[in-house]
PDB file of C-alpha atoms in Angstrom:
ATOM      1  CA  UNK T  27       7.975 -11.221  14.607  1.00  0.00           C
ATOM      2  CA  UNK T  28       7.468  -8.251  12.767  1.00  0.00           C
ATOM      3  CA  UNK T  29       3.735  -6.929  13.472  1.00  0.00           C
ATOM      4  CA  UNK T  30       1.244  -3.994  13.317  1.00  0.00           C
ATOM      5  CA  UNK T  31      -2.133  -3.801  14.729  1.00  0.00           C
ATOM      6  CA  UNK T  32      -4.246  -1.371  13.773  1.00  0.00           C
ATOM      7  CA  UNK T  33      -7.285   0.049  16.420  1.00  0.00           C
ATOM      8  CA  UNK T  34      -9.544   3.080  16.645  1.00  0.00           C
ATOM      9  CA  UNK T  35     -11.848   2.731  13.858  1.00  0.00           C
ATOM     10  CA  UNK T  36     -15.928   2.905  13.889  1.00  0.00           C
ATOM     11  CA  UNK T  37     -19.262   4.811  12.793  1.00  0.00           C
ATOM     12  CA  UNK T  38     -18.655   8.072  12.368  1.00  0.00           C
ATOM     13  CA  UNK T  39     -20.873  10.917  11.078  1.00  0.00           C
ATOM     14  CA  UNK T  40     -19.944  13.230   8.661  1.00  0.00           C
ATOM     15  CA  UNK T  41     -17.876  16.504   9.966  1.00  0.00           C
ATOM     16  CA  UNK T  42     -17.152  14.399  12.853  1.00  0.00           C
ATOM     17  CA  UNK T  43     -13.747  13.128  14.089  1.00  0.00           C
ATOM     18  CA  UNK T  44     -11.874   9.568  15.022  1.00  0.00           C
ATOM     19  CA  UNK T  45      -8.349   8.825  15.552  1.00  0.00           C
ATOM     20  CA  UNK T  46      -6.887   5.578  14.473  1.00  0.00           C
ATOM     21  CA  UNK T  47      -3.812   4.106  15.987  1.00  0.00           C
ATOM     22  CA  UNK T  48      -0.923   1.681  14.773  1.00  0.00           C
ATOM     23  CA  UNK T  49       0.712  -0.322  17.609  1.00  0.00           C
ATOM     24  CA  UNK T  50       4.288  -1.434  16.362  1.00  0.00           C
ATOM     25  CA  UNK T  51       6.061  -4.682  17.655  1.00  0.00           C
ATOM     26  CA  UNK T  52       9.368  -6.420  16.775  1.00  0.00           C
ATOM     27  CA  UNK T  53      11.046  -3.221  15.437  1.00  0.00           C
ATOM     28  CA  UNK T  54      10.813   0.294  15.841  1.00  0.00           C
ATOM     29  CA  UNK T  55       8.717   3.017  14.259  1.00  0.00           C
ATOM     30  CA  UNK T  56      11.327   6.245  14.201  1.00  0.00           C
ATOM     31  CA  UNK T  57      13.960   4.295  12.527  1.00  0.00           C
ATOM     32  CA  UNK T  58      11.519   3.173   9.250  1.00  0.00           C
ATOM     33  CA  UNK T  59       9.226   5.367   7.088  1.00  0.00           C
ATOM     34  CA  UNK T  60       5.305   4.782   8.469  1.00  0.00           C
ATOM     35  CA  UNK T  61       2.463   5.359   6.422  1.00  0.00           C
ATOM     36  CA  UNK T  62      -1.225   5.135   6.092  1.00  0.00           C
ATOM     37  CA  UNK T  63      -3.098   3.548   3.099  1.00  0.00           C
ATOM     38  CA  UNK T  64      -6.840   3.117   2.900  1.00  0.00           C
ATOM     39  CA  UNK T  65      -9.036   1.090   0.772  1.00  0.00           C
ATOM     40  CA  UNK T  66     -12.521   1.980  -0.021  1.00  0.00           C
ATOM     41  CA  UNK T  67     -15.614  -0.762  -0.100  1.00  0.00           C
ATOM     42  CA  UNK T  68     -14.678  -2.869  -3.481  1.00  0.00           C
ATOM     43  CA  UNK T  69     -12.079  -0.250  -4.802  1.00  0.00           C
ATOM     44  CA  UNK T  70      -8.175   0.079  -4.879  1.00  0.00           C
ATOM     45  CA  UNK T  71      -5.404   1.190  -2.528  1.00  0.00           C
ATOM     46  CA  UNK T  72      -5.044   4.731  -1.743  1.00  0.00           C
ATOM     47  CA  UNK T  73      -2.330   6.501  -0.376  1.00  0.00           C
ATOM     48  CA  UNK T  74      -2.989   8.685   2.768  1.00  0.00           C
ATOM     49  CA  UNK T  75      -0.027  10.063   4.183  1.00  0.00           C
ATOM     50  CA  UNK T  76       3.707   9.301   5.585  1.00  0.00           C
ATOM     51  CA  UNK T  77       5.465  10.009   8.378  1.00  0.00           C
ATOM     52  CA  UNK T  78       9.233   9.331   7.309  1.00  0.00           C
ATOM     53  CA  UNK T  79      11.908   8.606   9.760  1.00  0.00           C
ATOM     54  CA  UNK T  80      13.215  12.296   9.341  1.00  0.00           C
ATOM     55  CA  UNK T  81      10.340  13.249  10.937  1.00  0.00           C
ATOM     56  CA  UNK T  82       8.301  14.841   8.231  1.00  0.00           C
ATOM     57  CA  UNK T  83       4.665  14.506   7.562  1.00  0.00           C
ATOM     58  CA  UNK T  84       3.621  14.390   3.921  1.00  0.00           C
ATOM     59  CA  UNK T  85      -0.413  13.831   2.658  1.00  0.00           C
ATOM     60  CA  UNK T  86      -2.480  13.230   0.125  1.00  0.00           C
ATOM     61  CA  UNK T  87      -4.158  16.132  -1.448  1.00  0.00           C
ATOM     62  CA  UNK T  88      -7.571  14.976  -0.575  1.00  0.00           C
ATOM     63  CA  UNK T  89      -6.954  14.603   3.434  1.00  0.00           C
ATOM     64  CA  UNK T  90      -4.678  17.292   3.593  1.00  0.00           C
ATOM     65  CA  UNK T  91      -5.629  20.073   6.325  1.00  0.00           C
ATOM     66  CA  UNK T  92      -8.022  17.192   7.358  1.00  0.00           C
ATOM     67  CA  UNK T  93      -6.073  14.319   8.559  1.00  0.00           C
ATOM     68  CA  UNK T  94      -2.832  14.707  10.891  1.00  0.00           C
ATOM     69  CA  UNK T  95      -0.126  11.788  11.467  1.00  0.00           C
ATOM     70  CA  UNK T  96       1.902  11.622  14.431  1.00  0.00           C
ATOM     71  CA  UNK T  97       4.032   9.371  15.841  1.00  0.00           C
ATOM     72  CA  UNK T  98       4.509   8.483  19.291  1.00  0.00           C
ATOM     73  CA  UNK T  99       8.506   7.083  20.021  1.00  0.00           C
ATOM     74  CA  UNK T 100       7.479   5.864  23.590  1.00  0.00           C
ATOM     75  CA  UNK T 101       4.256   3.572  22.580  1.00  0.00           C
ATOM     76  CA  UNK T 102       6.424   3.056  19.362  1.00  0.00           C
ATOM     77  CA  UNK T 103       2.853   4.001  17.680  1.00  0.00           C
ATOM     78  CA  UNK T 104       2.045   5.517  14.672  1.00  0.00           C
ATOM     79  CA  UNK T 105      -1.572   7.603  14.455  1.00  0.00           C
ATOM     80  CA  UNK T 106      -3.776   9.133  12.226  1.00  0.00           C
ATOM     81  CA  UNK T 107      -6.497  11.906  13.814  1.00  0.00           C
ATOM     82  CA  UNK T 108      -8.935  12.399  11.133  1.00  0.00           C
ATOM     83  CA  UNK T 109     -10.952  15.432  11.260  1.00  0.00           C
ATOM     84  CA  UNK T 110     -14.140  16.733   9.213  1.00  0.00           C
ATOM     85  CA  UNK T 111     -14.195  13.307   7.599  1.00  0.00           C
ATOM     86  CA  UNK T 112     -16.965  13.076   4.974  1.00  0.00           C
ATOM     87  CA  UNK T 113     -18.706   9.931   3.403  1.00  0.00           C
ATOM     88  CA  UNK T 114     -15.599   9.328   0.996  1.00  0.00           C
ATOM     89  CA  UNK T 115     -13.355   8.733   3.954  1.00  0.00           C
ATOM     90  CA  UNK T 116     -15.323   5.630   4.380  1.00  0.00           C
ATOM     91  CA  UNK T 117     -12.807   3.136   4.096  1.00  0.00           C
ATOM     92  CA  UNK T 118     -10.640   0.242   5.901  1.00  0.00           C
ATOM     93  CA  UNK T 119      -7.277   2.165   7.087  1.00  0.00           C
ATOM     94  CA  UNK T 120      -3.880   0.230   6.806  1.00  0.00           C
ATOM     95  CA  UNK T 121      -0.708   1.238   8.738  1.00  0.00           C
ATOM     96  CA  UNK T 122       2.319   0.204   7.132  1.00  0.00           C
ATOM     97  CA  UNK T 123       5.818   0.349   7.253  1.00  0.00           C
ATOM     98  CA  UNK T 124       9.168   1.023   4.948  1.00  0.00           C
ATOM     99  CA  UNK T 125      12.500   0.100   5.884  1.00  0.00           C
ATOM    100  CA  UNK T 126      13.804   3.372   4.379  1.00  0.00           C
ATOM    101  CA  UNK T 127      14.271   5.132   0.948  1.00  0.00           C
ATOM    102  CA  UNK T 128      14.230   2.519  -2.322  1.00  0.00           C
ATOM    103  CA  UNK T 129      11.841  -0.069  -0.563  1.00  0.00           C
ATOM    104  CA  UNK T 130       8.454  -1.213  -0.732  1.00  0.00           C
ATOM    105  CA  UNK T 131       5.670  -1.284   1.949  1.00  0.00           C
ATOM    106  CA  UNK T 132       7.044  -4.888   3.644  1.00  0.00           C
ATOM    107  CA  UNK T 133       4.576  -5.298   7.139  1.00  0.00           C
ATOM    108  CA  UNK T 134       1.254  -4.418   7.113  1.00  0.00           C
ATOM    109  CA  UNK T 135      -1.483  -4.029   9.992  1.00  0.00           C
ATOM    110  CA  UNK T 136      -4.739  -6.040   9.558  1.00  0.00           C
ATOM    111  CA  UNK T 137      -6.243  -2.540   8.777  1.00  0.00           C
ATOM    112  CA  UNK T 138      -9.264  -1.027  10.527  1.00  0.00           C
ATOM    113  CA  UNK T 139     -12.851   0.162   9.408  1.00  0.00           C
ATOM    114  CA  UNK T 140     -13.687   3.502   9.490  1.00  0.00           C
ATOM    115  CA  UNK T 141     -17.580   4.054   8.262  1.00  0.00           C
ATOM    116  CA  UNK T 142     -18.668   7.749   7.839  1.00  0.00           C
ATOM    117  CA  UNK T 143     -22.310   8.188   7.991  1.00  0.00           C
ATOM    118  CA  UNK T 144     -25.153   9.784   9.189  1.00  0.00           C
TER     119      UNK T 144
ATOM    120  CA  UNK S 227      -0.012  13.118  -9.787  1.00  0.00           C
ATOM    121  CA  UNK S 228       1.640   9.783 -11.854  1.00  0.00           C
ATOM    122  CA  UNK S 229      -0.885   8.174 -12.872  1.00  0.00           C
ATOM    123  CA  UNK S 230      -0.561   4.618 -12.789  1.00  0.00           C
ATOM    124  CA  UNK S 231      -2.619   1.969 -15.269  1.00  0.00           C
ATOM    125  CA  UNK S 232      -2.262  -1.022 -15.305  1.00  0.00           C
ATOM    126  CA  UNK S 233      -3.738  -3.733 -17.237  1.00  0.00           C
ATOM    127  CA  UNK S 234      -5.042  -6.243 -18.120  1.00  0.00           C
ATOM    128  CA  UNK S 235      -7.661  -5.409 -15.301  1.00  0.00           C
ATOM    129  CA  UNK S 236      -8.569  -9.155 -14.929  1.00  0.00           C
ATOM    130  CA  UNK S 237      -7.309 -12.336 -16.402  1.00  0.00           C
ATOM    131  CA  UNK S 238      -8.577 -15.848 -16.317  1.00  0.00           C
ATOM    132  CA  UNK S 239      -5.719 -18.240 -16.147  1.00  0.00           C
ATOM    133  CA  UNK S 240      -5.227 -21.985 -15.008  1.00  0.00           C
ATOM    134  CA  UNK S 241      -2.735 -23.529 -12.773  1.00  0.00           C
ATOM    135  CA  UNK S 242       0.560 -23.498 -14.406  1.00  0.00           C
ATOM    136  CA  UNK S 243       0.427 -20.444 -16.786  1.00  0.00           C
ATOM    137  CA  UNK S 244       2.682 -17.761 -17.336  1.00  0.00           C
ATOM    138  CA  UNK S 245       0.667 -14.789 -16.302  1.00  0.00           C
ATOM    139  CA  UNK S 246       1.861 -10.876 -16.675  1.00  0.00           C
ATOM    140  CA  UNK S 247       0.672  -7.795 -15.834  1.00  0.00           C
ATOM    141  CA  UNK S 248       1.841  -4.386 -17.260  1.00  0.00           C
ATOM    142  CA  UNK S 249       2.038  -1.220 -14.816  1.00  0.00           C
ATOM    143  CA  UNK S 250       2.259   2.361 -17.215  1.00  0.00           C
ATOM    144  CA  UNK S 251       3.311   5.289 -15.052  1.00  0.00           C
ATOM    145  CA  UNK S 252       2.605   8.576 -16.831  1.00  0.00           C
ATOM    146  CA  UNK S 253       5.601  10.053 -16.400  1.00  0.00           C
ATOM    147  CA  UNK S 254       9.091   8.453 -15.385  1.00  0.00           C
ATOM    148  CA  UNK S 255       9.950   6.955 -12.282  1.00  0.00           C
ATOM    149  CA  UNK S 256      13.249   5.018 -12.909  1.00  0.00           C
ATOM    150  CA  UNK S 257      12.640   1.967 -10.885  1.00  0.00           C
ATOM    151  CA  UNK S 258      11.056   2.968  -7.916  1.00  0.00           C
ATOM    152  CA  UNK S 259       7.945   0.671  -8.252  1.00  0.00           C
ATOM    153  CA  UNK S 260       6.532  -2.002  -6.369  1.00  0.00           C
ATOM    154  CA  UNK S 261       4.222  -5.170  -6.733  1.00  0.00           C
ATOM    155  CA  UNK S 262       1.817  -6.344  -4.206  1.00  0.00           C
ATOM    156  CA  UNK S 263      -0.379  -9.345  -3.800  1.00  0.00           C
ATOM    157  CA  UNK S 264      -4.026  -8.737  -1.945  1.00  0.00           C
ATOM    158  CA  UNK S 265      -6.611 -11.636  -1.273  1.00  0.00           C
ATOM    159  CA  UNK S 266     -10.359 -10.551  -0.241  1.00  0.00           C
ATOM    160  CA  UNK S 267     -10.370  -9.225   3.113  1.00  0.00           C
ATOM    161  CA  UNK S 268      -6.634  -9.308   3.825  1.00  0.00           C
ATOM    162  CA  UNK S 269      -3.778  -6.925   3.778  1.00  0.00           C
ATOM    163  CA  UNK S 270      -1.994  -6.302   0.624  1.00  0.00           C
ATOM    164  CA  UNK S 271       1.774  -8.287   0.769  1.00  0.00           C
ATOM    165  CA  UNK S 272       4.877  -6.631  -0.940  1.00  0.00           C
ATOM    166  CA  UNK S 273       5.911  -8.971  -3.910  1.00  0.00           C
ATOM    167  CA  UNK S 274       8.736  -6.697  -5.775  1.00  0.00           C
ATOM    168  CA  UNK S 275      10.269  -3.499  -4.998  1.00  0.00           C
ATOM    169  CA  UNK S 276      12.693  -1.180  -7.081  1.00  0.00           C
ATOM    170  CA  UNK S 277      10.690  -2.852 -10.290  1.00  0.00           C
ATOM    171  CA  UNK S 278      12.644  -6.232 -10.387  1.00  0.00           C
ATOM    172  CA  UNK S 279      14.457  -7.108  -6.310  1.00  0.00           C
ATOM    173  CA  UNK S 280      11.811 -10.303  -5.168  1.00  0.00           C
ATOM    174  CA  UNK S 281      10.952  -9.343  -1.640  1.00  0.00           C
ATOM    175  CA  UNK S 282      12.257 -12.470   0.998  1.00  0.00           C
ATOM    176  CA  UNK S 283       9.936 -15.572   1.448  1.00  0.00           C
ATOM    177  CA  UNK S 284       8.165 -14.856  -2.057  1.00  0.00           C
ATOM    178  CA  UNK S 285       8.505 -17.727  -4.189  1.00  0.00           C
ATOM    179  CA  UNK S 286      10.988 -17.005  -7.363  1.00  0.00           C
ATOM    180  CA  UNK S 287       7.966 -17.636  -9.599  1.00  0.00           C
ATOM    181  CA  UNK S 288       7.521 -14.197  -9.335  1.00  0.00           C
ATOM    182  CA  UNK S 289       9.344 -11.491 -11.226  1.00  0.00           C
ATOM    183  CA  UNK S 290       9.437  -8.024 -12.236  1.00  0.00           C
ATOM    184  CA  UNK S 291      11.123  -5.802 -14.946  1.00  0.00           C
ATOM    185  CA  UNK S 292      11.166  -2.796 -16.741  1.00  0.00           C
ATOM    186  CA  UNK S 293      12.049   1.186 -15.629  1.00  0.00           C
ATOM    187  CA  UNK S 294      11.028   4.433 -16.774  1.00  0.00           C
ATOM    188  CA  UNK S 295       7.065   4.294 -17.828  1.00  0.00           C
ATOM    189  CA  UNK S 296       6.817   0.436 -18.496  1.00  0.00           C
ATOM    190  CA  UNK S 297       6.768  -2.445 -15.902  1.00  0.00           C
ATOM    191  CA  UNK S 298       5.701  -6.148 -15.632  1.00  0.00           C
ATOM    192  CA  UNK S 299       4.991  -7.944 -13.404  1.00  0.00           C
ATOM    193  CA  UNK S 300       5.226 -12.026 -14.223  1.00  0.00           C
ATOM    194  CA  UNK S 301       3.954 -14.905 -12.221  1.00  0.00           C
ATOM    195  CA  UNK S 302       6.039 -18.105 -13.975  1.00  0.00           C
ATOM    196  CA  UNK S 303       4.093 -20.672 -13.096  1.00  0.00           C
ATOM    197  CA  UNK S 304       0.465 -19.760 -11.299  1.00  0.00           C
ATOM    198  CA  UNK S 305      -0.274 -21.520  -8.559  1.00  0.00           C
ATOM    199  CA  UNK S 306      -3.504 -22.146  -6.695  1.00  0.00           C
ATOM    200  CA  UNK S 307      -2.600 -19.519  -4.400  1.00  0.00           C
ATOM    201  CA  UNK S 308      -1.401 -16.787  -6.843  1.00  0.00           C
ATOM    202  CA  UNK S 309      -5.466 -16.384  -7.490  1.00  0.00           C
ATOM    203  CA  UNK S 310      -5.714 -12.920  -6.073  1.00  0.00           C
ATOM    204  CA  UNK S 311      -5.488  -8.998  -7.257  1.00  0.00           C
ATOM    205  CA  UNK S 312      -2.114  -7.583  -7.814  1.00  0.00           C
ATOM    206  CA  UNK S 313      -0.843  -3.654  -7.304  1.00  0.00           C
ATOM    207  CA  UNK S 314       1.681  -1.851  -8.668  1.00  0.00           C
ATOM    208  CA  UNK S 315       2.966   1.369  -6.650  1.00  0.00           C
ATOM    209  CA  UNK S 316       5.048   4.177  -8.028  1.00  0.00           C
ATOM    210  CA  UNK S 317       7.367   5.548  -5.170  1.00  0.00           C
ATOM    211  CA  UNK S 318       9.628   8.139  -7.567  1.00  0.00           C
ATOM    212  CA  UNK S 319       7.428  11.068  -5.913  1.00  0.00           C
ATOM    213  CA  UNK S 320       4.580  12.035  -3.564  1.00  0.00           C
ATOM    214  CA  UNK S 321       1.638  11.757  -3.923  1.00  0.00           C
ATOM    215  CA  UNK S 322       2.482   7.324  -3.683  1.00  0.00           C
ATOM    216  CA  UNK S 323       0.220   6.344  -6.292  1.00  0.00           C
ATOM    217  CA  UNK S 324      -1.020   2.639  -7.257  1.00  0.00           C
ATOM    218  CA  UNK S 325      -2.518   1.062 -10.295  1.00  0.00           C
ATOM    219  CA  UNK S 326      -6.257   0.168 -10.525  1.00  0.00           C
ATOM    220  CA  UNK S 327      -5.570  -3.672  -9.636  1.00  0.00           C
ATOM    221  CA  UNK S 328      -5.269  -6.722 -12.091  1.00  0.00           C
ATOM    222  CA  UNK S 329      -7.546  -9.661 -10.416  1.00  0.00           C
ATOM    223  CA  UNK S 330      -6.143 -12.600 -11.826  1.00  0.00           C
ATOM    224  CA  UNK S 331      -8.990 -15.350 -11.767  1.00  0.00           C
ATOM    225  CA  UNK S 332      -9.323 -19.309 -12.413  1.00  0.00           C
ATOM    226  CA  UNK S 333     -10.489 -19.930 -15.636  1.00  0.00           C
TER     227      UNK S 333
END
C-alpha cells in the first residue's frame, strides 16, 4: 500500500522554528516528485514547495528563504524545516507525492498541524 | 502567478444530478490541470489529471475537459458521497496554483 504519514507539527511562536517530516512507504521518494501543500483554518490549498526527483528544490514566494525541503534517500523521508514562521504559517501541512512530469498529486499524508502563536 | 478561479463557489444539488464546475486559469496552461475531491478534515484525493485522464479507482461518473484557459470538471450522476469541495490545480508552471474550491452541497 501506497502511504505517507506526516509528523512534527505543534504550537509554535512566531520567529520560532519546527520541522515537519513525511515518512514514505510502499514506494520510494527519489524516484517521484515530493511536495508540500498546506491548508489554512477554513481556507483553500496552498502550494509550498517541491522537491522533484532531479533533485531540485523549488518554493513558493511567500516561504521562500524561510522554509527548506530536503529529502532523506535512506529514511525514504521527505522534510520541511520551517524557519521564522509567522501567524500566517498557521496551517495543517500535507506531504504529497507525483509520479513524475504530466501527473497529478495521487497519495497524500493525513497532513499535520502546525499552529503559530504567541 | 496563474491565477486560478473557479466557480460556481458552491452548488446545491440532489442525488442524481449532473453537476459541473468551471476552472479559468489566467493565462494558458495546455492541459496540465488537475481535479481533486476534499471532505472536512481529510486529505484532498486526485480525481483528474492532464484536464480529462480519470485517475484509477475513481468512478467514471467523473470527467474532465477543456485546455488552454477553460476547464470542467463534471460529476454525471452525484452521488451521496460526491457531497464534498472540489480543486482544480494548474501544473503548466511554478508557483502550483489551485482554484478557490467549489463545495458542492445537498439541496
Amino acid at each position: 500500500e501506497l502511504q505517507l504519514v506526516e509528523s512534527g507539527g505543534g504550537l509554535v511562536q512566531p520567529g520560532g522554528s519546527l520541522r515537519l517530516s513525511c515518512a514514505a512507504s510502499g514506494f520510494t521518494v527519489s524516484n517521484n516528485d515530493m511536495t508540500w501543500v498546506r491548508q489554512a483554518p477554513g481556507r483553500g490549498l496552498e502550494w509550498v514547495s517541491v522537491f522533484d526527483n532531479y533533485g531540485n528544490a523549488i518554493y513558493a514566494d511567500s516561504v521562500k528563504a524561510r522554509f527548506t525541503i530536503s529529502r532523506d534517500n535512506f529514511k525514504n523521508t521527505l522534510d520541511l524545516q520551517m524557519n521564522r514562521l509567522r501567524a500566517g504559517d498557521t496551517a495543517v501541512y500535507y506531504c504529497a507525492r507525483r509520479l513524475g512530469y504530466g501527473y497529478g498529486l495521487d497519495v497524500w499524508g493525513q497532513g499535520t498541524t502546525v499552529i503559530v502563536s504567541s | 502567478d496563474i491565477q486560478m478561479t473557479q466557480s460556481p463557489s458552491s452548488v446545491s444539488a440532489s442525488v442524481g444530478d449532473r453537476v459541473t464546475i468551471t476552472c479559468r486559469a489566467s493565462q494558458g496552461i495546455s492541459s496540465w490541470l488537475a481535479w481533486y475531491q476534499q471532505k472536512p478534515g481529510k486529505a484532498p484525493k486526485l480525481l483528474i489529471f492532464t484536464s480529462s485522464s480519470l485517475q484509477s479507482g475513481v468512478p467514471s461518473r467523473f470527467s474532465g475537459s477543456g485546455s488552454g484557459t477553460e476547464f470542467t470538471l463534471t460529476i454525471s450522476y452525484l452521488q451521496p458521497d460526491d457531497f464534498a469541495t472540489y480543486y482544480c490545480q494548474q501544473y503548466n508552471t511554478y508557483p502550483w496554483t489551485f482554484g478557490q474550491g467549489t463545495k458542492v452541497e445537498i439541496k
